[in-house]
Coordinates of C-alpha atoms in Angstrom, one line a residue:
X1 CA 46.7 35.0 -11.7
X2 CA 43.3 33.4 -8.5
X3 CA 42.0 30.0 -9.6
X4 CA 38.2 30.9 -10.7
X5 CA 36.4 29.4 -8.9
X6 CA 34.5 26.3 -8.9
X7 CA 30.8 27.0 -9.6
X8 CA 28.6 25.3 -6.1
X9 CA 26.6 22.9 -7.3
X10 CA 24.1 21.3 -5.1
X11 CA 24.3 17.9 -4.2
X12 CA 22.0 14.9 -6.6
X13 CA 20.6 13.1 -3.6
X14 CA 17.0 12.3 -2.0
X15 CA 15.7 13.9 1.0
X16 CA 16.5 11.3 3.7
X17 CA 13.4 8.6 4.2
X18 CA 12.3 9.6 0.7
X19 CA 12.4 7.0 -2.1
X20 CA 12.5 7.2 -5.7
X21 CA 10.0 4.8 -7.6
X22 CA 11.2 4.1 -11.1
X23 CA 8.4 2.8 -13.6
X24 CA 8.9 -0.8 -12.3
X25 CA 7.7 0.2 -9.3
X26 CA 5.2 2.4 -10.2
X27 CA 3.8 -0.3 -12.4
X28 CA 3.4 -3.0 -9.6
X29 CA 2.4 -0.7 -7.3
X30 CA -0.7 0.9 -10.2
X31 CA -2.0 -3.4 -10.8
X32 CA -2.0 -3.5 -6.4
X33 CA -4.3 -0.1 -5.8
X34 CA -6.9 -1.5 -9.0
X35 CA -6.5 -4.8 -7.1
X36 CA -8.1 -3.1 -4.3
X37 CA -9.4 -0.6 -5.5
X38 CA -11.6 -3.2 -7.7
X39 CA -12.9 -5.3 -3.7
X40 CA -14.0 -1.6 -1.9
X41 CA -15.7 -0.7 -5.2
X42 CA -17.6 -4.7 -5.2
X43 CA -18.5 -2.8 -1.3
X44 CA -20.2 -0.2 -2.4
X45 CA -17.4 2.5 -0.9
X46 CA -17.1 5.4 -3.6
X47 CA -13.5 7.5 -3.8
X48 CA -12.5 10.2 -1.8
X49 CA -10.1 12.6 -2.4
X50 CA -8.4 15.5 0.5
X51 CA -5.5 17.4 0.3
X52 CA -2.3 17.4 0.9
X53 CA -2.3 19.5 3.8
X54 CA -4.8 19.2 6.4
X55 CA -4.3 22.5 9.0
X56 CA -2.6 21.3 12.1
X57 CA -5.8 21.4 14.5
X58 CA -7.4 19.0 12.1
X59 CA -5.7 16.6 13.0
X60 CA -5.9 16.1 16.9
X61 CA -4.4 15.5 19.8
X62 CA -3.8 11.9 18.5
X63 CA -0.9 13.4 17.0
X64 CA 2.2 12.6 18.8
X65 CA 3.4 16.2 20.2
X66 CA 0.6 18.8 19.2
X67 CA 2.2 22.0 21.0
X68 CA 5.0 21.1 18.9
X69 CA 3.7 21.2 14.8
X70 CA 6.9 19.7 13.3
X71 CA 6.8 17.4 16.3
X72 CA 6.1 14.2 13.9
X73 CA 4.8 15.6 11.7
X74 CA 5.9 18.1 8.3
X75 CA 4.4 21.9 8.5
X76 CA 4.5 24.9 7.3
X77 CA 2.3 28.3 8.4
X78 CA 0.5 29.8 5.2
X79 CA -0.1 34.1 5.3
X80 CA -1.9 34.8 7.6
X81 CA 0.0 32.4 9.8
X82 CA -1.8 29.2 10.6
X83 CA 0.1 26.1 10.9
X84 CA -0.3 23.6 8.0
X85 CA 0.9 19.5 8.2
X86 CA 0.7 17.3 5.9
X87 CA -1.4 14.5 6.5
X88 CA -0.3 12.0 8.8
X89 CA -3.7 9.3 7.5
X90 CA -6.3 9.8 5.7
X91 CA -8.7 9.4 8.9
X92 CA -8.2 12.8 10.1
X93 CA -8.8 14.4 6.9
X94 CA -11.8 12.1 6.4
X95 CA -13.0 13.2 9.5
X96 CA -12.7 16.8 8.5
X97 CA -14.8 16.2 5.5
X98 CA -17.5 14.5 6.8
X99 CA -17.8 17.8 9.7
X100 CA -17.2 20.0 7.0
X101 CA -20.3 18.1 4.2
X102 CA -22.7 17.5 6.7
X103 CA -25.4 18.3 6.1
X104 CA -25.5 17.1 2.3
X105 CA -24.3 13.2 2.9
X106 CA -25.6 10.8 2.8
X107 CA -25.7 8.3 6.5
X108 CA -23.6 6.2 6.5
X109 CA -21.8 7.9 4.5
X110 CA -18.4 5.2 3.3
X111 CA -15.8 6.1 1.0
X112 CA -11.9 4.7 0.3
X113 CA -8.9 6.7 -0.2
X114 CA -6.0 6.1 -1.1
X115 CA -2.8 8.4 -1.6
X116 CA 0.7 9.2 0.2
X117 CA 0.9 10.1 3.7
X118 CA 3.9 11.6 5.7
X119 CA 5.8 11.6 8.9
X120 CA 8.6 13.2 10.2
X121 CA 9.8 10.6 12.0
X122 CA 13.6 8.5 12.1
X123 CA 14.3 7.1 8.7
X124 CA 15.6 3.3 9.3
X125 CA 15.7 0.4 6.7
X126 CA 12.2 -0.8 4.9
X127 CA 11.0 2.9 7.4
X128 CA 10.4 5.6 4.7
X129 CA 8.9 9.3 5.9
X130 CA 6.2 9.1 2.7
X131 CA 4.1 6.0 2.1
X132 CA 1.0 4.6 0.3
X133 CA -1.7 3.5 2.2
X134 CA -5.1 3.1 0.9
X135 CA -8.6 3.5 3.5
X136 CA -12.3 2.4 3.3
X137 CA -13.8 3.9 5.6
X138 CA -18.0 4.3 6.7
X139 CA -19.0 7.2 9.5
X140 CA -22.7 7.7 10.5
X141 CA -23.5 3.9 12.1
X142 CA -22.6 1.9 15.0
X143 CA -23.7 -1.2 14.0
X144 CA -21.7 -3.4 14.0
X145 CA -22.3 -4.7 11.2
X146 CA -19.8 -2.2 9.5
X147 CA -17.7 -3.3 11.6
X148 CA -18.0 -7.2 10.1
X149 CA -17.8 -5.7 6.7
X150 CA -14.3 -4.0 7.5
X151 CA -13.1 -7.3 8.4
X152 CA -15.2 -9.4 5.6
X153 CA -12.9 -6.2 3.0
X154 CA -9.8 -7.3 4.9
X155 CA -10.1 -10.1 4.2
X156 CA -11.2 -10.2 0.8
X157 CA -7.7 -8.3 -0.1
X158 CA -5.4 -9.8 1.2
X159 CA -7.2 -12.9 -1.1
X160 CA -7.2 -10.2 -4.1
X161 CA -4.1 -10.1 -4.1
X162 CA -2.7 -13.6 -4.1
X163 CA -2.4 -14.0 -0.8
X164 CA -4.0 -17.5 -0.1
X165 CA -5.8 -18.7 3.5
X166 CA -3.5 -20.3 6.0
X167 CA -0.9 -17.3 4.9
X168 CA -2.6 -14.3 5.6
X169 CA -5.2 -13.7 9.5
X170 CA -7.3 -10.5 9.8
X171 CA -6.6 -10.6 14.1
X172 CA -10.3 -9.1 15.3
X173 CA -10.4 -7.8 19.0
X174 CA -12.2 -4.9 20.9
X175 CA -10.7 -2.0 23.1
X176 CA -13.3 -2.6 25.6
X177 CA -12.7 -5.8 26.8
X178 CA -9.4 -4.4 27.5
X179 CA -11.0 -1.7 29.4
X180 CA -13.0 -4.2 30.8
X181 CA -10.5 -6.3 32.3
X182 CA -8.6 -2.9 33.9
X183 CA -12.1 -1.2 35.6
X184 CA -11.3 -5.3 37.6
X185 CA -8.3 -4.8 37.8
X186 CA -8.7 -0.7 39.6
X187 CA -7.0 1.0 36.1
X188 CA -10.1 3.0 35.2
X189 CA -10.9 6.0 35.5
X190 CA -8.6 10.3 34.0
X191 CA -6.1 9.2 36.5
X192 CA -5.2 6.3 35.4
X193 CA -5.1 7.5 31.5
X194 CA -1.3 7.0 31.6
X195 CA -0.7 3.8 33.1
X196 CA -3.1 2.0 30.8
X197 CA -1.3 3.4 27.4
X198 CA 1.6 1.5 28.8
X199 CA -0.3 -1.5 29.6
X200 CA -1.1 -1.2 26.2
X201 CA 2.0 -0.4 24.7
X202 CA 2.6 -3.9 26.4
X203 CA -0.3 -5.9 25.5
X204 CA 0.6 -4.8 21.5
X205 CA 4.7 -5.7 22.3
X206 CA 3.1 -10.0 23.2
X207 CA 3.6 -11.7 19.4
X208 CA 7.0 -9.9 20.0
X209 CA 7.8 -11.1 23.0
X210 CA 6.4 -13.9 24.4
X211 CA 4.5 -13.7 28.0
X212 CA 7.1 -13.4 29.3
X213 CA 8.4 -10.4 28.4
X214 CA 5.4 -8.7 29.5
X215 CA 4.4 -9.6 32.2
X216 CA 8.1 -8.0 32.9
X217 CA 6.7 -4.5 31.1
X218 CA 3.2 -5.1 32.8
X219 CA 5.3 -4.8 35.9
X220 CA 8.8 -2.5 37.2
X221 CA 10.8 -3.5 33.2
X222 CA 12.2 -5.0 30.9
X223 CA 15.9 -6.0 30.4
X224 CA 16.3 -7.0 26.3
X225 CA 19.5 -8.5 25.1
X226 CA 21.8 -6.1 24.7
X227 CA 21.1 -4.3 28.6
X228 CA 19.0 -1.7 27.4
X229 CA 16.0 -1.3 30.0
X230 CA 12.3 -0.7 29.0
X231 CA 10.4 0.4 32.6
X232 CA 7.1 -1.1 33.1
X233 CA 3.9 0.1 33.4
X234 CA 4.4 -0.9 37.3
X235 CA 1.4 -2.8 38.2
X236 CA 1.3 -5.4 41.1
X237 CA 1.1 -8.7 40.7
X238 CA -2.4 -8.6 41.5
X239 CA -3.5 -6.5 38.5
X240 CA -0.8 -8.7 36.1
X241 CA -2.6 -11.3 36.6
X242 CA -6.0 -10.6 35.0
X243 CA -4.2 -9.1 32.1
X244 CA -1.9 -11.5 31.3
X245 CA -5.5 -13.8 31.5
X246 CA -7.1 -12.1 29.2
X247 CA -4.0 -11.7 26.7
X248 CA -3.8 -15.9 26.8
X249 CA -7.4 -16.5 26.5
X250 CA -6.9 -16.7 22.7
X251 CA -8.1 -20.1 21.9
X252 CA -8.6 -22.3 18.3
X253 CA -11.8 -20.7 17.0
X254 CA -13.4 -17.3 17.4
X255 CA -16.5 -19.2 19.8
X256 CA -13.6 -20.6 22.4
X257 CA -12.4 -17.6 22.5
X258 CA -15.4 -16.2 23.7
X259 CA -15.9 -18.1 26.0
X260 CA -12.2 -18.3 27.6
X261 CA -13.2 -14.1 27.6
X262 CA -15.9 -14.4 29.0
X263 CA -15.3 -14.2 33.3
X264 CA -12.7 -12.0 33.0
X265 CA -14.9 -9.0 31.9
X266 CA -18.8 -10.4 33.1
X267 CA -18.0 -7.9 36.1
X268 CA -16.8 -4.6 34.2
X269 CA -20.7 -3.1 32.2
X270 CA -17.7 -1.6 28.9
X271 CA -16.1 -4.9 29.1
X272 CA -19.9 -7.5 28.4
X273 CA -21.0 -3.9 25.4
X274 CA -17.1 -5.1 24.2
X275 CA -17.6 -9.5 24.3
X276 CA -21.2 -8.7 22.9
X277 CA -20.2 -6.4 19.9
X278 CA -17.2 -9.6 19.0
X279 CA -20.6 -12.2 19.4
X280 CA -23.0 -10.1 17.3
X281 CA -19.3 -10.0 14.2
X282 CA -18.4 -13.0 14.8
X283 CA -22.5 -14.3 13.9
X284 CA -22.5 -12.5 10.9
X285 CA -18.9 -13.3 9.9
X286 CA -20.1 -16.9 10.1
X287 CA -23.2 -16.1 8.9
X288 CA -20.9 -14.9 5.3
X289 CA -18.4 -18.2 5.1
X290 CA -15.6 -16.4 6.2
X291 CA -13.8 -19.2 8.9
X292 CA -11.5 -18.7 12.0
X293 CA -8.3 -18.8 9.4
X294 CA -10.0 -15.7 8.0
X295 CA -10.2 -13.6 10.5
X296 CA -10.2 -14.8 14.2
X297 CA -10.8 -12.8 17.9
X298 CA -6.9 -12.3 18.7
X299 CA -7.1 -9.8 22.8
X300 CA -4.0 -9.5 22.1
X301 CA -4.4 -6.5 19.3
X302 CA -5.0 -3.2 21.2
X303 CA -3.7 -0.6 18.7
X304 CA -1.1 2.0 19.1
X305 CA -4.1 5.0 17.9
X306 CA -5.7 6.4 21.5
X307 CA -8.8 7.6 19.2
X308 CA -10.0 3.2 18.5
X309 CA -13.3 3.2 21.2
X310 CA -14.6 -0.8 20.3
X311 CA -13.3 -3.1 17.6
X312 CA -10.4 -3.3 16.4
X313 CA -8.1 -5.5 13.4
X314 CA -4.8 -6.1 11.3
X315 CA -4.2 -7.8 8.9
X316 CA -0.9 -9.7 9.5
X317 CA 0.8 -12.0 6.9
X318 CA 1.9 -16.1 8.7
X319 CA 3.9 -17.6 6.0
X320 CA 8.1 -17.6 6.4
X321 CA 10.2 -16.1 4.9
X322 CA 14.0 -16.3 5.0
X323 CA 16.4 -13.0 4.4
X324 CA 19.1 -13.5 1.6
X325 CA 21.0 -15.3 4.4
X326 CA 18.6 -17.4 5.2
X327 CA 17.7 -16.1 8.4
X328 CA 13.6 -15.8 9.2
X329 CA 12.4 -13.2 8.2
X330 CA 8.8 -12.0 9.9
X331 CA 6.6 -9.0 8.2
X332 CA 3.8 -9.8 10.5
X333 CA 1.0 -6.3 10.5
X334 CA 0.6 -5.4 6.9
X335 CA -2.9 -3.0 7.9
X336 CA -4.4 -1.8 10.7
X337 CA -8.6 -0.3 11.6
X338 CA -11.0 -0.2 14.2
X339 CA -13.7 1.7 15.2
X340 CA -13.5 5.3 16.6
X341 CA -17.0 7.4 17.6
X342 CA -15.4 10.1 18.7
X343 CA -13.3 11.9 16.0
X344 CA -15.9 13.4 14.3
X345 CA -17.4 14.8 17.2
X346 CA -14.0 16.8 17.6
X347 CA -15.6 19.3 14.6
X348 CA -19.3 18.9 15.5
X349 CA -19.8 18.5 19.1
X350 CA -21.7 15.6 18.5
X351 CA -21.1 11.6 18.5
X352 CA -21.1 10.2 15.1
X353 CA -20.0 7.0 15.0
X354 CA -17.1 5.6 12.7
X355 CA -15.6 2.4 11.4
X356 CA -12.4 1.9 9.1
X357 CA -9.6 -0.2 7.7
X358 CA -6.2 1.3 6.6
X359 CA -3.4 -0.9 4.2
X360 CA -0.7 0.4 3.6
X361 CA 0.5 -0.2 0.5
X362 CA 3.9 -0.1 0.2
X363 CA 4.7 -2.1 3.2
X364 CA 2.6 -5.1 1.9
X365 CA 4.5 -4.3 -2.0
X366 CA 7.7 -5.2 -0.1
X367 CA 6.6 -8.2 1.6
X368 CA 5.0 -9.0 -1.3
X369 CA 7.9 -8.9 -3.5
X370 CA 10.8 -10.3 -0.7
X371 CA 8.0 -12.8 -0.7
X372 CA 7.9 -14.1 -4.4
X373 CA 4.6 -13.1 -5.0
X374 CA 5.1 -9.8 -7.2
X375 CA 6.6 -9.9 -10.2
X376 CA 7.3 -6.9 -11.7
X377 CA 7.6 -7.4 -15.1
X378 CA 8.6 -5.2 -17.0
X379 CA 6.2 -3.8 -19.9
X380 CA 6.7 -4.0 -22.8
X381 CA 8.5 -0.3 -24.6
X382 CA 7.1 1.5 -26.9
X383 CA 7.4 0.9 -30.6
X384 CA 10.3 2.8 -32.4
X385 CA 9.5 4.7 -35.4
X386 CA 13.5 6.1 -36.8
X387 CA 14.3 8.7 -38.3
X388 CA 15.9 7.7 -41.7
X389 CA 16.4 11.5 -42.8
X390 CA 16.3 14.4 -40.4
X391 CA 14.3 17.2 -43.3
X392 CA 11.7 14.1 -43.3
X393 CA 10.7 14.5 -39.9
X394 CA 6.9 14.8 -41.0
X395 CA 6.4 11.7 -42.7
X396 CA 7.7 10.1 -40.3
X397 CA 5.5 11.4 -37.3
X398 CA 2.3 10.7 -39.8
X399 CA 3.6 7.2 -39.4
X400 CA 3.9 8.2 -35.4
X401 CA -0.1 8.8 -35.1
X402 CA -0.7 6.3 -37.5
X403 CA 0.0 3.9 -35.3
X404 CA -1.0 5.6 -32.4
X405 CA -4.1 6.3 -33.6
X406 CA -4.4 2.6 -34.2
X407 CA -4.1 1.8 -30.5
X408 CA -0.1 0.9 -30.6
X409 CA 1.4 2.5 -27.8
X410 CA 4.2 4.0 -30.8
X411 CA 7.0 6.4 -30.4
X412 CA 9.3 9.1 -33.0
X413 CA 12.8 8.8 -32.1
X414 CA 13.3 12.7 -31.2
X415 CA 16.9 13.1 -30.9
X416 CA 19.6 13.6 -34.0
X417 CA 21.6 10.2 -33.9
X418 CA 22.0 7.4 -36.5
X419 CA 20.9 4.2 -37.2
X420 CA 22.7 3.2 -35.4
X421 CA 22.4 4.7 -32.2
X422 CA 19.0 4.9 -32.7
X423 CA 18.7 1.4 -32.7
X424 CA 20.6 1.1 -29.2
X425 CA 18.6 4.0 -27.6
X426 CA 15.3 1.4 -29.5
X427 CA 16.7 -1.1 -27.3
X428 CA 17.6 0.9 -24.1
X429 CA 13.7 1.5 -24.1
X430 CA 13.0 -2.5 -24.1
X431 CA 10.8 -1.7 -27.3
X432 CA 9.4 -4.8 -29.2
X433 CA 9.7 -3.9 -32.5
X434 CA 10.9 -0.8 -34.5
X435 CA 9.0 0.8 -38.3
X436 CA 11.9 1.7 -41.1
X437 CA 11.3 3.6 -43.7
X438 CA 14.3 4.7 -45.6
X439 CA 14.2 6.0 -49.7
X440 CA 14.0 2.5 -50.5
X441 CA 11.1 2.0 -48.7
X442 CA 9.6 5.0 -49.3
X443 CA 10.6 4.4 -53.4
X444 CA 8.1 1.0 -52.7
X445 CA 5.5 2.1 -50.8
X446 CA 6.8 0.1 -47.7
X447 CA 8.0 0.1 -43.7
X448 CA 10.1 -2.6 -42.4
X449 CA 8.8 -4.2 -39.1
X450 CA 12.2 -5.4 -37.4
X451 CA 11.5 -7.6 -34.0
X452 CA 13.5 -7.0 -32.2
X453 CA 13.0 -9.4 -29.2
X454 CA 12.8 -12.0 -31.8
X455 CA 15.6 -10.9 -33.3
X456 CA 17.6 -11.0 -29.9
X457 CA 16.3 -14.8 -29.4
X458 CA 17.3 -15.8 -33.4
X459 CA 20.2 -13.8 -32.5
X460 CA 21.4 -16.4 -30.5
X461 CA 20.9 -19.7 -32.7
X462 CA 23.2 -17.7 -35.7
X463 CA 26.7 -18.5 -35.9
X464 CA 28.5 -15.7 -38.4
X465 CA 27.0 -12.5 -40.0
X466 CA 26.3 -13.9 -43.6
X467 CA 23.7 -16.5 -42.2
X468 CA 22.8 -12.8 -39.8
X469 CA 22.8 -11.3 -43.5
X470 CA 20.8 -14.1 -45.8
X471 CA 17.9 -14.5 -43.2
X472 CA 17.5 -11.2 -42.1
X473 CA 15.5 -12.4 -38.8
X474 CA 12.6 -11.0 -38.0
X475 CA 12.2 -8.0 -40.5
X476 CA 9.7 -8.2 -42.6
X477 CA 8.5 -5.5 -45.8
X478 CA 5.5 -4.9 -46.0
X479 CA 2.8 -2.3 -48.0
X480 CA 2.8 1.3 -45.5
X481 CA -0.9 0.5 -45.5
X482 CA -0.5 -2.7 -43.9
X483 CA 1.7 -1.4 -41.3
X484 CA -0.4 -1.8 -38.3
X485 CA -2.0 -5.0 -38.8
X486 CA 2.3 -5.7 -39.5
X487 CA 2.5 -4.2 -35.7
X488 CA -0.1 -6.4 -35.1
X489 CA 1.3 -10.0 -36.0
X490 CA 4.2 -9.0 -34.1
X491 CA 3.5 -7.7 -30.7
X492 CA 0.9 -11.0 -30.7
X493 CA 3.8 -13.2 -30.9
X494 CA 5.8 -11.4 -28.9
X495 CA 2.7 -11.3 -26.3
X496 CA 2.1 -15.5 -26.5
X497 CA 6.0 -16.0 -26.0
X498 CA 6.4 -14.1 -22.7
X499 CA 3.0 -15.7 -21.5
X500 CA 4.6 -19.1 -23.1
X501 CA 7.8 -18.5 -20.8
X502 CA 5.9 -17.2 -17.4
X503 CA 4.6 -21.6 -17.3
X504 CA 2.2 -21.6 -15.0
X505 CA 2.7 -19.3 -12.4
X506 CA 1.1 -18.7 -9.7
X507 CA -1.9 -16.9 -10.0
X508 CA -0.8 -14.6 -7.2
X509 CA 1.4 -13.2 -9.6
X510 CA -0.6 -13.2 -12.4
X511 CA -3.5 -11.0 -10.8
X512 CA -0.5 -8.6 -9.8
X513 CA 1.0 -8.5 -13.2
X514 CA -0.9 -8.4 -16.0
X515 CA -2.2 -5.5 -15.3
X516 CA 1.1 -3.7 -16.3
X517 CA 0.9 -3.9 -19.7

């Protein structure tokens, strides 16, 4: 007799590069987003949501490889064979939206947006294919006040999340400065586009490789500790020297850095323009009270995307941390942005200046958690109404609805098990208390309220079953009409004890957890 075929079952695993998000982390993320949203709203930005999919051509030449729709993005074809891709960032959809609604939008148009983005890249530790970003952009003005406000917004966001001054820095630069230095080195024009990209990539690694590492990458190349060789930009010594001087121009204060940069770009019109733009931003920041330990001018900030046309900025965490094995951990940038005056022009054919920033919510949350600034406290579960008689479920549903209408988070047990299993269920749901109404309580017109939090605490001090029965810890009988007030007293007591247990925790931890319920 042939053996019956085994049923083929799908493997219960998330796709590579994607992760599930449990309740506690979702609440922590929601609290973070609420904090960021509050800051963005205070600056007058308006919310906007765009589709997860855009036509691939709308995402533009800034994708890794526009000739291969699935390289860097996740793409499908719709019924008319047009390629659509999951959004790679939140900026390209904004450019499409502005172009599509150009005539009816106020100018400048200020919007914020948050949500998941997707990148079809090789996943690795802490590197996922789906993550959350939170953007703010001003479209329709080339005034440096907009760029200064983005720096201020970035700084205020970090501090609203509990990161104190000295624990972060917004690093500011202007791509026009480097363009001026490159022009002086004879690298202007389309013919040198590939070389300029190599220079950008080399300078972008300065914080990780140091000056000598960048010097090697500007020249023939660099061999790392493993022996792997990275080809450099191929510049000769005459071209490398001014670039190194540019990198080393950073000083303690913004004005001192501007003074050090001035002789490096004074022969270039675009370089002088970039320096003047930074000087205007510096004046605006100083007038608003933002010091160099909040927003610093840093020549090595270049940003990776080619569409940046002027000021660029990065939010960097600077405080020291260690992993479980005591090794130093560097988190670096948790957000970035800059001016991109050419992106909307792709659709309209006319210039539409814009500037914006993007906070990597997932990355920032991971950093805050790792550094102890994010406490993921599980929200209290619902009050659970036990079902003592499954034939009389209507009674228990009425009790549950009474609690809900009074603003108490509550649920009725929906299974078919007995009381012992129901109590275990309430414990797993982290219920603060349960409501019990058996035959005796129905006859007396009462309900029993059992405080599970207080009961667990008292059980640690009771040594035998007799004392437990006699004490009936944290369980009271009240008239059914007083059920809501009795439950509220339990919740208030538990909240007070939770606050006391938290002690004098940091303002950051409080700020990030107080909205979690």
